[in-house]
Tab-separated table of C-alpha atoms in Angstrom:
chain	number	residue	atom	x	y	z
K	49	MET	CA	-128.843	43.975	-37.254
K	50	GLY	CA	-129.945	47.060	-35.631
K	51	GLY	CA	-132.731	47.961	-33.321
K	52	HIS	CA	-136.280	46.658	-34.145
K	53	ASP	CA	-139.139	49.203	-34.090
K	54	THR	CA	-141.168	47.598	-31.266
K	55	GLY	CA	-145.204	48.174	-31.818
K	56	SER	CA	-145.732	49.051	-28.336
K	57	HIS	CA	-144.415	52.626	-28.637
K	58	GLN	CA	-147.589	54.997	-29.446
K	59	PHE	CA	-146.179	58.269	-29.824
K	60	THR	CA	-148.134	61.366	-30.703
K	61	GLY	CA	-147.229	64.684	-32.116
K	62	ILE	CA	-143.616	65.584	-32.195
K	63	ALA	CA	-142.455	62.467	-30.472
K	64	LYS	CA	-143.672	60.756	-33.260
K	65	TYR	CA	-140.765	61.732	-35.221
K	66	PHE	CA	-138.149	62.707	-32.686
K	67	ASN	CA	-137.937	59.845	-29.838
K	68	SER	CA	-135.053	57.555	-28.685
K	69	TYR	CA	-137.077	54.488	-28.778
K	70	THR	CA	-138.012	53.833	-32.778
K	71	ILE	CA	-135.131	53.714	-35.104
K	72	THR	CA	-136.553	56.398	-37.276
K	73	GLY	CA	-136.978	58.455	-34.235
K	74	ARG	CA	-133.570	57.933	-33.153
K	75	ARG	CA	-132.447	58.638	-36.857
K	76	ASN	CA	-134.297	62.062	-36.817
K	77	CYS	CA	-132.729	63.111	-33.354
K	78	VAL	CA	-129.284	62.654	-34.860
K	79	LEU	CA	-130.116	64.448	-38.189
K	80	ALA	CA	-131.602	67.293	-36.199
K	81	THR	CA	-128.753	67.476	-33.909
K	82	TYR	CA	-126.125	67.593	-36.764
K	83	ALA	CA	-128.299	70.192	-38.423
K	84	THR	CA	-128.436	72.471	-35.254
K	85	ILE	CA	-124.392	72.242	-34.922
K	86	ALA	CA	-124.183	72.928	-38.667
K	87	SER	CA	-126.434	76.032	-38.469
K	88	LEU	CA	-124.585	77.134	-35.365
K	89	ILE	CA	-121.095	76.895	-37.166
K	90	LEU	CA	-122.666	78.649	-40.231
K	91	PHE	CA	-124.437	81.481	-38.376
K	92	PHE	CA	-121.017	82.275	-36.634
K	93	LYS	CA	-118.920	82.123	-39.778
K	94	LEU	CA	-121.229	84.550	-41.799
K	95	LYS	CA	-122.216	86.756	-39.001
K	96	PRO	CA	-120.647	90.329	-40.048
K	97	LYS	CA	-117.862	91.583	-37.673
K	98	LYS	CA	-118.647	94.580	-35.606
K	99	GLN	CA	-116.490	97.483	-36.682
K	100	ALA	CA	-115.140	99.887	-34.155
K	101	ALA	CA	-116.935	103.061	-34.120
K	102	VAL	CA	-115.056	106.145	-35.316
K	103	THR	CA	-115.757	108.988	-33.020
K	104	GLU	CA	-115.342	112.797	-34.171
K	105	LYS	CA	-113.590	115.106	-31.467
N	15	MET	CA	-72.963	57.778	-31.218
N	16	THR	CA	-75.268	57.070	-28.175
N	17	LEU	CA	-78.393	54.790	-29.144
N	18	SER	CA	-81.620	55.582	-27.641
N	19	LEU	CA	-83.786	52.800	-26.561
N	20	PHE	CA	-86.250	53.764	-29.391
N	21	ASP	CA	-83.640	53.069	-32.169
N	22	GLN	CA	-84.908	49.527	-32.384
N	23	PHE	CA	-87.866	50.873	-33.640
N	24	SER	CA	-86.637	52.917	-36.513
N	25	SER	CA	-87.742	51.525	-40.145
N	26	PRO	CA	-84.577	50.093	-41.321
N	27	SER	CA	-83.348	50.580	-44.801
N	28	PHE	CA	-80.544	49.643	-46.920
N	29	LEU	CA	-78.932	51.823	-49.820
N	30	GLY	CA	-82.000	53.624	-49.698
N	31	ILE	CA	-84.174	50.613	-50.038
N	32	PRO	CA	-86.639	50.235	-47.074
N	33	MET	CA	-86.340	46.684	-45.445
N	34	ILE	CA	-89.600	46.790	-44.031
N	35	LEU	CA	-90.998	45.190	-47.283
N	36	MET	CA	-88.902	42.312	-46.567
N	37	ALA	CA	-90.125	42.083	-43.186
N	38	LEU	CA	-93.669	42.394	-44.557
N	39	ALA	CA	-93.131	39.756	-47.004
N	40	LEU	CA	-91.703	37.145	-44.421
N	41	PRO	CA	-95.366	35.840	-43.273
N	42	TRP	CA	-96.247	34.979	-47.022
N	43	LEU	CA	-92.842	33.029	-47.353
N	44	LEU	CA	-93.292	31.104	-44.075
N	45	ILE	CA	-97.105	30.469	-43.926
N	46	PRO	CA	-97.481	27.100	-45.900
N	47	THR	CA	-99.855	26.844	-48.642
N	48	PRO	CA	-102.185	24.007	-49.350
N	49	THR	CA	-101.094	21.813	-52.202
N	50	SER	CA	-102.974	20.089	-54.940
N	51	ARG	CA	-102.806	16.694	-53.248
N	52	TRP	CA	-105.923	15.121	-51.840
N	53	LEU	CA	-104.460	14.805	-48.355
N	54	SER	CA	-102.281	17.531	-47.070
N	55	ASN	CA	-99.554	17.175	-44.569
N	56	ARG	CA	-100.189	17.611	-40.635
N	57	VAL	CA	-98.920	21.268	-40.581
N	58	VAL	CA	-101.035	22.512	-43.564
N	59	SER	CA	-104.126	20.444	-42.090
N	60	LEU	CA	-103.677	22.049	-38.625
N	61	GLN	CA	-103.476	25.328	-40.172
N	62	GLY	CA	-106.354	24.832	-42.110
N	63	TRP	CA	-108.514	23.689	-39.139
N	64	PHE	CA	-107.347	26.703	-37.375
N	65	ILE	CA	-108.331	29.193	-40.069
N	66	ALA	CA	-111.725	27.586	-40.496
N	67	ARG	CA	-112.421	27.332	-36.792
N	68	PHE	CA	-111.435	30.972	-36.244
N	69	THR	CA	-113.203	32.198	-39.363
N	70	ASN	CA	-116.387	30.320	-37.983
N	71	GLN	CA	-116.339	31.771	-34.595
N	72	LEU	CA	-115.651	35.232	-35.880
N	73	PHE	CA	-118.488	35.588	-38.300
N	74	LEU	CA	-120.981	33.845	-36.336
N	75	PRO	CA	-122.627	37.039	-35.159
N	76	LEU	CA	-122.720	38.623	-38.454
N	77	ASN	CA	-125.332	38.394	-41.194
N	78	VAL	CA	-124.629	36.834	-44.363
N	79	GLY	CA	-123.903	40.092	-46.177
N	80	GLY	CA	-120.842	40.564	-43.920
N	81	HIS	CA	-119.345	36.953	-44.766
N	82	LYS	CA	-117.758	38.338	-47.979
N	83	TRP	CA	-115.130	39.897	-45.571
N	84	ALA	CA	-114.212	36.361	-44.267
N	85	PRO	CA	-111.278	36.189	-46.579
N	86	LEU	CA	-110.038	39.592	-45.886
N	87	LEU	CA	-110.159	39.496	-42.088
N	88	ALA	CA	-108.805	35.749	-41.737
N	89	SER	CA	-105.731	36.748	-43.821
N	90	LEU	CA	-105.218	39.994	-42.038
N	91	MET	CA	-105.386	37.762	-38.766
N	92	MET	CA	-102.692	35.394	-40.040
N	93	PHE	CA	-100.643	38.383	-41.248
N	94	LEU	CA	-100.785	40.031	-37.966
N	95	LEU	CA	-100.237	37.232	-35.921
N	96	THR	CA	-97.365	35.930	-37.954
N	97	LEU	CA	-95.944	39.525	-37.736
N	98	ASN	CA	-96.087	39.853	-34.148
N	99	MET	CA	-94.813	36.359	-33.154
N	100	LEU	CA	-91.707	36.573	-35.668
N	101	GLY	CA	-91.083	40.183	-34.137
N	102	LEU	CA	-90.267	38.550	-30.729
N	103	MET	CA	-87.269	36.565	-31.985
N	104	PRO	CA	-83.918	38.696	-31.713
N	105	TYR	CA	-82.742	41.031	-34.435
N	106	ILE	CA	-86.129	40.633	-36.422
N	107	PHE	CA	-87.764	43.784	-37.168
N	108	THR	CA	-91.595	44.051	-36.114
N	109	PRO	CA	-93.750	46.141	-38.619
N	110	THR	CA	-96.532	46.271	-36.331
N	111	THR	CA	-94.444	48.654	-34.114
N	112	GLN	CA	-94.851	51.108	-36.704
N	113	LEU	CA	-98.037	53.476	-36.269
N	114	SER	CA	-97.980	54.167	-40.037
N	115	LEU	CA	-98.831	50.761	-40.751
N	116	ASN	CA	-101.281	50.026	-38.249
N	117	LEU	CA	-103.356	53.251	-39.057
N	118	GLY	CA	-102.990	52.245	-42.504
N	119	LEU	CA	-104.650	49.074	-41.978
N	120	ALA	CA	-107.266	50.395	-39.483
N	121	VAL	CA	-108.135	53.834	-41.136
N	122	PRO	CA	-109.433	52.296	-44.524
N	123	LEU	CA	-111.065	49.144	-42.823
N	124	TRP	CA	-113.020	51.280	-40.609
N	125	LEU	CA	-113.875	53.685	-43.123
N	126	ALA	CA	-115.176	50.967	-45.268
N	127	THR	CA	-117.308	49.643	-42.558
N	128	VAL	CA	-118.793	53.057	-42.040
N	129	LEU	CA	-119.323	53.689	-45.717
N	130	ILE	CA	-120.994	50.346	-46.187
N	131	GLY	CA	-123.383	51.003	-43.122
N	132	MET	CA	-124.315	54.739	-44.867
N	133	ARG	CA	-124.730	53.059	-48.269
N	134	ASN	CA	-126.893	50.121	-47.468
N	135	GLN	CA	-128.797	50.890	-44.317
N	136	PRO	CA	-128.308	54.640	-43.410
N	137	THR	CA	-131.050	54.641	-41.037
N	138	HIS	CA	-129.838	51.865	-38.792
N	139	ALA	CA	-126.250	53.418	-39.285
N	140	LEU	CA	-127.466	56.807	-38.165
N	141	GLY	CA	-129.614	55.172	-35.508
N	142	HIS	CA	-126.550	53.928	-33.846
N	143	PHE	CA	-125.484	57.314	-32.572
N	144	LEU	CA	-128.286	57.469	-30.244
N	145	PRO	CA	-128.765	54.340	-27.813
N	146	GLU	CA	-132.242	53.299	-27.285
N	147	GLY	CA	-134.118	54.388	-24.273
N	148	THR	CA	-131.854	57.551	-23.908
N	149	PRO	CA	-133.535	60.078	-21.568
N	150	THR	CA	-134.582	63.357	-23.678
N	151	ALA	CA	-132.396	65.713	-21.943
N	152	LEU	CA	-129.173	63.579	-22.697
N	153	ILE	CA	-130.055	63.087	-26.290
N	154	PRO	CA	-127.940	65.751	-27.991
N	155	ILE	CA	-124.876	65.276	-25.709
N	156	LEU	CA	-124.957	61.534	-26.337
N	157	ILE	CA	-125.119	61.941	-30.024
N	158	ILE	CA	-122.038	64.100	-29.789
N	159	MET	CA	-120.136	61.789	-27.635
N	160	GLN	CA	-121.150	58.565	-29.897
N	161	THR	CA	-119.839	61.059	-33.025
N	162	ILE	CA	-116.744	61.518	-31.518
N	163	SER	CA	-116.365	57.879	-30.312
N	164	LEU	CA	-116.813	56.723	-33.928
N	165	PHE	CA	-113.727	59.148	-35.171
N	166	ILE	CA	-111.678	57.828	-32.437
N	167	ARG	CA	-111.955	54.033	-33.284
N	168	PRO	CA	-109.524	53.998	-36.157
N	169	LEU	CA	-106.931	55.997	-33.845
N	170	ALA	CA	-107.613	53.422	-31.042
N	171	LEU	CA	-107.399	50.515	-33.352
N	172	GLY	CA	-103.965	51.504	-34.599
N	173	VAL	CA	-102.407	53.065	-31.308
N	174	ARG	CA	-103.544	49.945	-29.414
N	175	LEU	CA	-101.620	47.490	-31.587
N	176	THR	CA	-98.404	50.026	-31.784
N	177	ALA	CA	-98.357	50.832	-28.189
N	178	ASN	CA	-98.847	47.353	-26.862
N	179	LEU	CA	-96.057	45.834	-29.222
N	180	THR	CA	-93.803	48.760	-28.731
N	181	ALA	CA	-94.076	48.484	-25.091
N	182	GLY	CA	-93.465	45.058	-24.753
N	183	HIS	CA	-90.442	45.066	-26.932
N	184	LEU	CA	-89.124	47.931	-25.073
N	185	LEU	CA	-89.575	45.975	-21.488
N	186	ILE	CA	-87.679	43.148	-22.838
N	187	HIS	CA	-84.930	45.186	-23.988
N	188	LEU	CA	-84.574	46.884	-20.632
N	189	ILE	CA	-84.754	43.802	-18.483
N	190	SER	CA	-82.353	41.977	-20.793
N	191	SER	CA	-79.970	44.748	-20.501
N	192	ALA	CA	-80.515	44.897	-16.864
N	193	VAL	CA	-79.709	41.095	-16.687
N	194	PHE	CA	-76.434	41.540	-18.727
N	195	VAL	CA	-75.586	44.685	-16.334
N	196	LEU	CA	-76.015	42.989	-13.134
N	197	MET	CA	-74.440	39.636	-13.965
N	198	PRO	CA	-71.029	40.409	-13.013
N	199	MET	CA	-71.909	42.411	-10.035
N	200	MET	CA	-74.973	40.819	-8.465
N	201	PRO	CA	-75.451	37.092	-9.967
N	202	VAL	CA	-78.763	36.423	-7.688
N	203	VAL	CA	-80.325	39.566	-8.810
N	204	ALA	CA	-79.408	38.907	-12.369
N	205	ILE	CA	-80.679	35.165	-12.185
N	206	LEU	CA	-84.017	36.436	-10.628
N	207	THR	CA	-84.279	39.317	-13.237
N	208	ALA	CA	-83.714	36.460	-15.984
N	209	VAL	CA	-86.476	34.503	-14.572
N	210	LEU	CA	-88.836	37.911	-14.884
N	211	LEU	CA	-87.418	38.166	-18.249
N	212	LEU	CA	-88.744	34.627	-19.008
N	213	LEU	CA	-92.172	35.586	-17.610
N	214	LEU	CA	-92.196	38.689	-19.691
N	215	THR	CA	-91.330	36.945	-22.993
N	216	MET	CA	-94.251	34.384	-22.059
N	217	LEU	CA	-96.519	37.236	-21.630
N	218	GLU	CA	-95.521	39.053	-24.725
N	219	VAL	CA	-96.064	35.767	-26.869
N	220	ALA	CA	-99.752	36.084	-25.353
N	221	VAL	CA	-99.913	39.633	-26.075
N	222	ALA	CA	-98.644	39.224	-29.533
N	223	MET	CA	-101.693	36.639	-30.302
N	224	ILE	CA	-104.233	38.590	-28.436
N	225	GLN	CA	-103.666	41.997	-29.985
N	226	ALA	CA	-103.728	40.532	-33.414
N	227	TYR	CA	-107.131	38.926	-32.287
N	228	VAL	CA	-108.581	42.161	-30.865
N	229	PHE	CA	-107.458	44.148	-33.878
N	230	ILE	CA	-109.710	41.575	-36.162
N	231	LEU	CA	-112.415	41.145	-33.689
N	232	LEU	CA	-113.084	44.972	-33.047
N	233	LEU	CA	-113.182	45.362	-37.268
N	234	SER	CA	-115.718	42.440	-37.066
N	235	LEU	CA	-117.817	44.326	-34.541
N	236	TYR	CA	-117.781	47.573	-36.325
N	237	LEU	CA	-118.862	45.524	-39.353
N	238	GLN	CA	-121.533	43.811	-37.546
N	239	GLU	CA	-123.136	47.219	-36.646
N	240	ASN	CA	-123.119	48.534	-40.309
N	241	VAL	CA	-123.865	45.321	-42.409
């Protein structure tokens, strides 16, 4: 069950690992998307909050 | 005390004991069990033929690994079908109008299919989040959409069964009340409304059977993707 890798796809470079045709390519795209979203969430959670500058009169 | 239209759906209890337990036990009391005799009677033979044919049709597209779900899905189908059909009779409570029951069936079974897929074939299970041949620009959006649709599935399963049965019972209640109210005032209109009620009841019998079947069919489809 699931899509079969067709031998006719000859990808080179990064497309060999990230494409929407082979099952491993699709899996890697999904994992990369999840990793990007997770890292964005972590970045905004861990970003230090700016404190208002105290000005001396 | 004024009764609202939804009071018929409140889970009944007597002296603190939830009566829904009796309603849930009713299918198992009514469905005939095969005897140890060599030849069964007509009812049991018909039931056996129906269950065998239904299970065969349902599991035709599934791999052999998914066939171990046959007893579970076949018995769940008989259970839901009997509950839905019994609920159409007057004064019988329909447990499948309770969202808690339907979600309690849908969520664990859906989760089981997802976990089986992630455990046995994680590459294929994750690959399902991206349809084959998607244009590159649409890849992230489609993955997010497929993830959301995955988590919506158990909610949709439970709510579909609840809403269909609740809406049907409510309509029967409303139209039958209309027939009683109109009978002394406008008998001809009341008779036409009664004809409508008859047609609606026939529709509800079909909906009761179809909704039980759709619940099981969708679960088998989710299993098909992951096994």
